[in-house]
mmCIF file of C-alpha atoms in Angstrom:
data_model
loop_
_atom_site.group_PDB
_atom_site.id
_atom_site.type_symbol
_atom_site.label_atom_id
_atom_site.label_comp_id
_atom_site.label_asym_id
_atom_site.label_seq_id
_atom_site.Cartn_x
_atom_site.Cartn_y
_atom_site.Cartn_z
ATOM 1 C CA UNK F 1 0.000 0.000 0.000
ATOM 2 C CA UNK F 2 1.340 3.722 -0.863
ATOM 3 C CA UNK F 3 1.497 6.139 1.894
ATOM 4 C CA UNK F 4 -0.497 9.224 1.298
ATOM 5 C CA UNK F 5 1.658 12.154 0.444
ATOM 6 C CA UNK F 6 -0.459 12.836 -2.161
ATOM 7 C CA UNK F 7 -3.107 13.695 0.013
ATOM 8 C CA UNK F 8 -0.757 16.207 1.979
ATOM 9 C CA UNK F 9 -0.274 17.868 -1.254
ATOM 10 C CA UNK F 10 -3.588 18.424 -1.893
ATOM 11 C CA UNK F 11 -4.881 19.456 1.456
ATOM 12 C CA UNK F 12 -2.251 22.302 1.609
ATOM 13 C CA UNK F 13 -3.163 23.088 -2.158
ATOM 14 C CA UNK F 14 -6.623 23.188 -0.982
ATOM 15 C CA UNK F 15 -6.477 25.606 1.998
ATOM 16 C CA UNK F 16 -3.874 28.256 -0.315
ATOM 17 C CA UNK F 17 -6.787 27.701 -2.658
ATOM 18 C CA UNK F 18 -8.906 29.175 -0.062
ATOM 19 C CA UNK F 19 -6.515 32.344 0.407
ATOM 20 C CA UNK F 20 -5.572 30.376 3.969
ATOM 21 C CA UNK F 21 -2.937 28.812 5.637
ATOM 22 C CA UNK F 22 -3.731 25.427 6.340
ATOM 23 C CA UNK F 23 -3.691 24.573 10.365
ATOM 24 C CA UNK F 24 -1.350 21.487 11.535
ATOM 25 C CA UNK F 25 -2.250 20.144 15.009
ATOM 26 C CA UNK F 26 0.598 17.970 16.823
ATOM 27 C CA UNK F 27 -0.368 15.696 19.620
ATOM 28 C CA UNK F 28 1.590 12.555 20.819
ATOM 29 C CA UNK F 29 0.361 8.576 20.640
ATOM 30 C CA UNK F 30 -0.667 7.240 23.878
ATOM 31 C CA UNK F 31 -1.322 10.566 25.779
ATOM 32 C CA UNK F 32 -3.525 10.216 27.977
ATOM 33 C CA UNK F 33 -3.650 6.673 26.836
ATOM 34 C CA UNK F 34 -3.249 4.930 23.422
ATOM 35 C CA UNK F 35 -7.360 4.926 22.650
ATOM 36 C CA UNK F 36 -7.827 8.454 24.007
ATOM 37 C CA UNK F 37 -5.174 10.057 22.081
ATOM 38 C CA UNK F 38 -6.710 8.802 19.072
ATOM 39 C CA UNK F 39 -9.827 10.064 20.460
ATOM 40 C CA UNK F 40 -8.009 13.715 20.721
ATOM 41 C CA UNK F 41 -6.911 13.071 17.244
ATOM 42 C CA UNK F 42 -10.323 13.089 16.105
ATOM 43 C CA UNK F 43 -11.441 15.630 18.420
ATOM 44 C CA UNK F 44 -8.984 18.198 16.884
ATOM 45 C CA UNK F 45 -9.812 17.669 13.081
ATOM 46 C CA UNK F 46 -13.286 17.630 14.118
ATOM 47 C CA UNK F 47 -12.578 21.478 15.448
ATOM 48 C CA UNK F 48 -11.199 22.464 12.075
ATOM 49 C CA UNK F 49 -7.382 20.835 11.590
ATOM 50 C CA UNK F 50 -6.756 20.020 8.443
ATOM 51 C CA UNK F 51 -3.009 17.739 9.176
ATOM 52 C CA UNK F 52 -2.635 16.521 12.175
ATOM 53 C CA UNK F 53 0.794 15.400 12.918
ATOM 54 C CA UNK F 54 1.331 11.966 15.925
ATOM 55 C CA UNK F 55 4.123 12.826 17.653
ATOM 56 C CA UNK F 56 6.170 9.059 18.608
ATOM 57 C CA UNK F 57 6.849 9.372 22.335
ATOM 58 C CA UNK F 58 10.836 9.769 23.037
ATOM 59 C CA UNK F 59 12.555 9.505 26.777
ATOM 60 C CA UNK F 60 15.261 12.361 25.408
ATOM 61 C CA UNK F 61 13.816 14.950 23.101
ATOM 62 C CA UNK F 62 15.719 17.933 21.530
ATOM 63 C CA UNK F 63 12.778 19.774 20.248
ATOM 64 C CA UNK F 64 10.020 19.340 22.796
ATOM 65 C CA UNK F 65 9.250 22.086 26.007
ATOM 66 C CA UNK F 66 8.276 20.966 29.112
ATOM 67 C CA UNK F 67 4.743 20.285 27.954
ATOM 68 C CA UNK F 68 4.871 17.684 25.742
ATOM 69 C CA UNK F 69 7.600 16.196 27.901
ATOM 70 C CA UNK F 70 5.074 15.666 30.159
ATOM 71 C CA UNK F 71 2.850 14.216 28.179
ATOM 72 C CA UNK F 72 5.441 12.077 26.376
ATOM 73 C CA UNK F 73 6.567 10.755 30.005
ATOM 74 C CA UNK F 74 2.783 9.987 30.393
ATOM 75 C CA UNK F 75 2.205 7.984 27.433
ATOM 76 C CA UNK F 76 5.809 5.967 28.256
ATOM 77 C CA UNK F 77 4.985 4.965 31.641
ATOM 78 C CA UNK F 78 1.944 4.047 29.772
ATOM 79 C CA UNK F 79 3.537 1.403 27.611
ATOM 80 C CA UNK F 80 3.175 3.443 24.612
ATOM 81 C CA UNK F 81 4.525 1.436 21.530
ATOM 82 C CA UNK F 82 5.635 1.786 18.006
ATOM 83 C CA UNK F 83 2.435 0.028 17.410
ATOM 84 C CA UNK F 84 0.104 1.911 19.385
ATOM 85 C CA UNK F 85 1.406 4.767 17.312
ATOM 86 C CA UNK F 86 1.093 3.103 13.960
ATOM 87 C CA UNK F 87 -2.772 2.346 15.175
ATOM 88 C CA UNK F 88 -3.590 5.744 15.999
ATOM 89 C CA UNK F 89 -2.449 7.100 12.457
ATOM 90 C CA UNK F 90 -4.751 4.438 10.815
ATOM 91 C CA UNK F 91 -8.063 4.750 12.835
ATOM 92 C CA UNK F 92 -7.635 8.434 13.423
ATOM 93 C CA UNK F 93 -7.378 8.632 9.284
ATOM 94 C CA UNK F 94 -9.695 5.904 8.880
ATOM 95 C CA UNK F 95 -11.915 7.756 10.499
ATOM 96 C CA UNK F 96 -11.439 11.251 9.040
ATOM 97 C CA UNK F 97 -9.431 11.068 5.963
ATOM 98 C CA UNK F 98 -7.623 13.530 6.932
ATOM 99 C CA UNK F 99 -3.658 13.421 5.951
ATOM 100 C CA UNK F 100 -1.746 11.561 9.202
ATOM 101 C CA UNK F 101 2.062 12.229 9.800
ATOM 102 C CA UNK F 102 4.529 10.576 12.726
ATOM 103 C CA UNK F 103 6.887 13.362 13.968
ATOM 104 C CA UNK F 104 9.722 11.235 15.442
ATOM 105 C CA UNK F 105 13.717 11.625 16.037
ATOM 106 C CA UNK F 106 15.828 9.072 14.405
ATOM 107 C CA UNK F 107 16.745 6.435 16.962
ATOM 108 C CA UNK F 108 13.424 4.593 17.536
ATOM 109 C CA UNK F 109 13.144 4.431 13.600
ATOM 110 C CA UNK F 110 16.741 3.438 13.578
ATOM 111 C CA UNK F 111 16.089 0.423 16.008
ATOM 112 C CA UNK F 112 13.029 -0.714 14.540
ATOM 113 C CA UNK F 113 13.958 -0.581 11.073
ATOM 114 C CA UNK F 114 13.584 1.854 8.076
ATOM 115 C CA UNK F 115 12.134 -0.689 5.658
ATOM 116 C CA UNK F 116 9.588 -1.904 8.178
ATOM 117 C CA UNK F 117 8.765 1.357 9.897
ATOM 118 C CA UNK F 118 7.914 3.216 6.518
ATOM 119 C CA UNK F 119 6.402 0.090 4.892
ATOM 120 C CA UNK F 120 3.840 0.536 8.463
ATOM 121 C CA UNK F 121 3.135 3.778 8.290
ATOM 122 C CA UNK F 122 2.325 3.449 4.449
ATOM 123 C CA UNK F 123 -0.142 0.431 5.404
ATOM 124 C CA UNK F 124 -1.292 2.619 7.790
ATOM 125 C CA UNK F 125 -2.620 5.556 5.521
ATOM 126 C CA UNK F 126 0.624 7.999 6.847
ATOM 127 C CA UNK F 127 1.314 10.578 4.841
ATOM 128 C CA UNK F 128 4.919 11.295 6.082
ATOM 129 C CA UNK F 129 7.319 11.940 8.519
ATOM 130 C CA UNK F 130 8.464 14.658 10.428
ATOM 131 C CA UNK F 131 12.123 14.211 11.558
ATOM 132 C CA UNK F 132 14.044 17.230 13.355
ATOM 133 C CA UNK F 133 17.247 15.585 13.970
ATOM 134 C CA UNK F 134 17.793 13.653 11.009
ATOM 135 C CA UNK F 135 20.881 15.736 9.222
ATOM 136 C CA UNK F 136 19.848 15.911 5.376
ATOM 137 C CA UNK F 137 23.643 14.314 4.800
ATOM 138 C CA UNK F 138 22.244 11.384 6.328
ATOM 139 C CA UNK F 139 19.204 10.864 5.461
ATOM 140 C CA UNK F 140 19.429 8.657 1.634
ATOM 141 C CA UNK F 141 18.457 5.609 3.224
ATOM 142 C CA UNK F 142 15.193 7.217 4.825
ATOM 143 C CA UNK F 143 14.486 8.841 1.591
ATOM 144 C CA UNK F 144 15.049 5.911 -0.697
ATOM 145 C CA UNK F 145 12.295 3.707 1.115
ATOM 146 C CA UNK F 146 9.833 6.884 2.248
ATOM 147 C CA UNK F 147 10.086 7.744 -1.674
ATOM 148 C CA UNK F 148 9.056 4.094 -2.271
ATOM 149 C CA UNK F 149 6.293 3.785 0.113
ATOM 150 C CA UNK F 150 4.427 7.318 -0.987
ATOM 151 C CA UNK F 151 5.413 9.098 2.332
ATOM 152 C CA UNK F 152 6.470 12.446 2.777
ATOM 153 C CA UNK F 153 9.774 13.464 4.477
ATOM 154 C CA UNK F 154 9.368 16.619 6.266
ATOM 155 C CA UNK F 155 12.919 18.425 7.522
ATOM 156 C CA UNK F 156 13.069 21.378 9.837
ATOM 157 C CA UNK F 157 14.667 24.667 8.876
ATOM 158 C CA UNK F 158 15.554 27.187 12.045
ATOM 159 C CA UNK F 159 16.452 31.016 12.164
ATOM 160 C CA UNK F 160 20.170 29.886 12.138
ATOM 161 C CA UNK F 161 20.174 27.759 8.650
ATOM 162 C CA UNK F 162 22.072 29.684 6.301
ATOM 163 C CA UNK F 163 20.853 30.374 2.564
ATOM 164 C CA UNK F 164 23.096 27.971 1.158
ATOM 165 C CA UNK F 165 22.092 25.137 3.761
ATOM 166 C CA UNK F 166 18.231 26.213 3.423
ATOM 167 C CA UNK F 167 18.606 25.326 -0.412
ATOM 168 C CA UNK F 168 20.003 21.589 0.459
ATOM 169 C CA UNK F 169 17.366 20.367 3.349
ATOM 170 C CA UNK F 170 14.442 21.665 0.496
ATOM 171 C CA UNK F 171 15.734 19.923 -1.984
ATOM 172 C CA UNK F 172 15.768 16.622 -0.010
ATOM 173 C CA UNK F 173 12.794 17.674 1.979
ATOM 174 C CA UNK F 174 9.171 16.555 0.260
ATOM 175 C CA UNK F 175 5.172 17.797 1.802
ATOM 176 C CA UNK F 176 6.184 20.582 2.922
ATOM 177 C CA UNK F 177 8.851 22.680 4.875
ATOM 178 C CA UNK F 178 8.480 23.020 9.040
ATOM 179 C CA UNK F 179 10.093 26.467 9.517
ATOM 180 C CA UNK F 180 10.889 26.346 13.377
ATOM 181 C CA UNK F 181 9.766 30.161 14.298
ATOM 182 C CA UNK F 182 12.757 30.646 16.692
ATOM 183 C CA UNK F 183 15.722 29.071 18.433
ATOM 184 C CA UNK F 184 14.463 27.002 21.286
ATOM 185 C CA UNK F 185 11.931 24.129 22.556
ATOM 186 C CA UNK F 186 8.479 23.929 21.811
ATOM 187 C CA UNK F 187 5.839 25.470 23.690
ATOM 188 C CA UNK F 188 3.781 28.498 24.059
ATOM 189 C CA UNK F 189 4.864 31.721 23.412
ATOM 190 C CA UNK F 190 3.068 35.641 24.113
ATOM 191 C CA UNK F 191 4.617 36.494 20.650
ATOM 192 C CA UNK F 192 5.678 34.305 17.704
ATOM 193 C CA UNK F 193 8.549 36.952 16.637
ATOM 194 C CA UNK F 194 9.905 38.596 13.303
ATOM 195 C CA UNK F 195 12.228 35.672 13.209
ATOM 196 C CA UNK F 196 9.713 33.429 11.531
ATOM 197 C CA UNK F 197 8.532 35.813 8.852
ATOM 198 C CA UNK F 198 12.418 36.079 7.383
ATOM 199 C CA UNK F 199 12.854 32.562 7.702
ATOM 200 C CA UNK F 200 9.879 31.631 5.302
ATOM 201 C CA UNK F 201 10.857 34.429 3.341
ATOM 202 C CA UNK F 202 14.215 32.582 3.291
ATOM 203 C CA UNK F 203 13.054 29.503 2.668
ATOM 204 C CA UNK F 204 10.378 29.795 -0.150
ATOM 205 C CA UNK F 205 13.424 31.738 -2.228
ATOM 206 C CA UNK F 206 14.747 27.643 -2.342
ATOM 207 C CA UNK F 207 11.781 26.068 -2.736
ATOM 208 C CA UNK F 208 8.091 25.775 -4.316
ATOM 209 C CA UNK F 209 7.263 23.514 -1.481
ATOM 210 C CA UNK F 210 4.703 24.859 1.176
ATOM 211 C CA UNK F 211 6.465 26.639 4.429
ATOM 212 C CA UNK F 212 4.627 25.790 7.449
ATOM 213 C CA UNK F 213 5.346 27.531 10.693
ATOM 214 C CA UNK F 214 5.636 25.717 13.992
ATOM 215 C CA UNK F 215 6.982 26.639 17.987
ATOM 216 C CA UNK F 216 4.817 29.500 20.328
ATOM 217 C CA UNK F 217 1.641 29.828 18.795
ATOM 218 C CA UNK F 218 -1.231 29.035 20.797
ATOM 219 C CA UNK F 219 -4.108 31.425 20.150
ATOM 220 C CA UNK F 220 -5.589 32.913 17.167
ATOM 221 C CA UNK F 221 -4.645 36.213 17.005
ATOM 222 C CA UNK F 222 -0.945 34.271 16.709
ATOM 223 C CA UNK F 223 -2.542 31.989 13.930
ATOM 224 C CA UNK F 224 -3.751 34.713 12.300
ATOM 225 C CA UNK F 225 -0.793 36.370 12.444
ATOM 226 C CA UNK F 226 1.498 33.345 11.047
ATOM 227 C CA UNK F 227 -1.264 32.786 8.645
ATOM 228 C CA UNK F 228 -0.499 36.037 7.149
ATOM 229 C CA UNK F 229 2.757 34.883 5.889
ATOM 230 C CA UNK F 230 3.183 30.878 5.933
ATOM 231 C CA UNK F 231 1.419 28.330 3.911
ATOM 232 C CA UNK F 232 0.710 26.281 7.496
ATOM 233 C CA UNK F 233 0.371 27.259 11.165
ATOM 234 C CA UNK F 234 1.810 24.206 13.000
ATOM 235 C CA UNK F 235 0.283 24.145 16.501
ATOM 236 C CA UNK F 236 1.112 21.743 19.906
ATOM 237 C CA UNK F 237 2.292 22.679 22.951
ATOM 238 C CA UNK F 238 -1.260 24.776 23.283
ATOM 239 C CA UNK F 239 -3.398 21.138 22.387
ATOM 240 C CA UNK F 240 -1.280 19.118 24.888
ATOM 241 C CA UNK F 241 -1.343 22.388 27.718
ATOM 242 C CA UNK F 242 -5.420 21.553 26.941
ATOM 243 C CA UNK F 243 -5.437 18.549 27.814
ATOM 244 C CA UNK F 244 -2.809 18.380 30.726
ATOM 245 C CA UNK F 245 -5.215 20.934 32.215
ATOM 246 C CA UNK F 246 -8.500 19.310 32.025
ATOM 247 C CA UNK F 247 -10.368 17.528 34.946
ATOM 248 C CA UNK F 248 -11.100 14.614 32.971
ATOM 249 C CA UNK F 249 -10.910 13.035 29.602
ATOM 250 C CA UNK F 250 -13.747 14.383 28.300
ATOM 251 C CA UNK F 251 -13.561 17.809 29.295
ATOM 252 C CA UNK F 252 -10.002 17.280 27.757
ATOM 253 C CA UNK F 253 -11.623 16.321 24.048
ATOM 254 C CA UNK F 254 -13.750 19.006 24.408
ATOM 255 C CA UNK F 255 -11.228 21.849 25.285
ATOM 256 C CA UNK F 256 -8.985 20.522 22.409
ATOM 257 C CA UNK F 257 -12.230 20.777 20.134
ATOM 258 C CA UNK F 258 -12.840 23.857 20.874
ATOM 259 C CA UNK F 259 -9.314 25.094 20.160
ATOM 260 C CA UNK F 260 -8.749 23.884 16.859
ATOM 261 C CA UNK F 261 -11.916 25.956 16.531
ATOM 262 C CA UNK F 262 -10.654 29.143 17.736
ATOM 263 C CA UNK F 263 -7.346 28.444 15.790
ATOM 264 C CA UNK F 264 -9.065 27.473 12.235
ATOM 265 C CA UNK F 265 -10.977 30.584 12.311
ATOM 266 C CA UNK F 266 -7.583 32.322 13.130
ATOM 267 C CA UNK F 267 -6.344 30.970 9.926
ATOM 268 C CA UNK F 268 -9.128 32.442 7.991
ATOM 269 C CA UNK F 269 -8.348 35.613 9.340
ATOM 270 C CA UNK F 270 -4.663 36.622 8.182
#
């Protein structure tokens, strides 16, 4: 079965269509357990995401604030699996066919296998990967089966990538760009910063691919804001904060809901 990078494309065709940027929620597999992150999953498309991106859970992240450490540390001493993840990308796009990517650093791929982990997510109905740490330079083997399989390989660009070093993650990169708005962690921020709007600037001079923007927003004067200029408003800490915060499960759904409401409506805004 072919992994569905195709859809990707279209979905962020489809919201620049629009005159929009397309919103990207982030949450991670097995938080607050394995059937009710899937259950956030479908809670946030049904409040107007249109990619959702499964984070894989990881004892040592670079990218990751304090909030989705948490939940990540939740979901572990869960018994969160590769499995559990590759289950929650295929009901939560069986249910919504809406385009499903992991984000994940290299290592657990690494140890489980490239040919079986992308062959998965493919059967799964993934559209791609997300994967901050693996260097470009490094990355053929990845490519060569992702390529094979139909799934996208997403790279992250920072305020620090030079122009010439911009121009060689694009060119390997596929489904879009993650422009990383500033130096840091995740997590929410009162202001996104100029930072981001020079790096897609920056970045769409080295590529036709779509340049989505990701770290600190969490509202939707922010969304509106990043709409303004990037093709995709990449949002996660603020979903996870959502649910760490609620009482319960369902009150957790629910506030996620109503976020990705507030947030897709900041996307129409610009």
């Amino acid at each position: 079965m072919s992994g569905n990078i195709e859809l990707l494309s279209t979905t962020l065709a489809a919201a620049k269509a629009e005159d929009r940027a397309a919103l990207i929620a982030y949450l991670p597999a097995g938080f607050p357990t394995v059937d009710g992150g899937i259950e956030a999953v479908k809670a946030v498309i049904a409040g107007g995401a249109d990619v959702v991106e499964i984070g894989l859970p990881h004892s040592d992240p670079v990218l990751d604030g304090p909030v989705i450490q948490t939940a990540d540390d939740i979901a572990l001493r869960g018994g969160v699996r590769i499995a559990d993840v590759m289950r929650t990308v295929r009901e939560a796009y069986e249910a919504t066919g809406v385009p499903i990517l992991v984000m994940t650093y290299w290592n657990p791929i690494d140890r489980y296998g490239v040919e079986r982990f992308t062959a998965e997510l493919a059967e799964a109905g993934g559209a791609g990967c997300i994967l901050p740490d693996l260097p470009v330079q490094e990355s053929a083997l990845w490519r060569e089966h992702a390529d094979k399989h139909g799934l996208a390989t997403v790279f992250v660009v920072a305020p620090s990538s030079q122009d010439a070093r911009l121009a060689t993650i694009t060119a390997a990169g596929s489904g879009f760009v993650y422009a990383a708005s500033l130096m840091g962690v995740t997590g929410t921020r009162a202001s996104v910063g100029a930072q981001a709007q020079e790096l897609v600037g920056r970045t769409r001079a080295t590529t036709d691919l779509p340049v989505c923007v990701g770290l600190g927003v969490s509202d939707a004067d922010q969304a509106a804001e990043v709409a303004g200029f990037a093709d995709g408003v990449i949002v996660g800490s603020a979903f996870v904060k959502a649910m760490l915060d609620a009482p319960d499960e369902a009150a957790g759904l629910d506030a996620v809901r109503s976020l990705a409401g507030e947030l897709a409506q900041g996307v129409r805004k610009r």
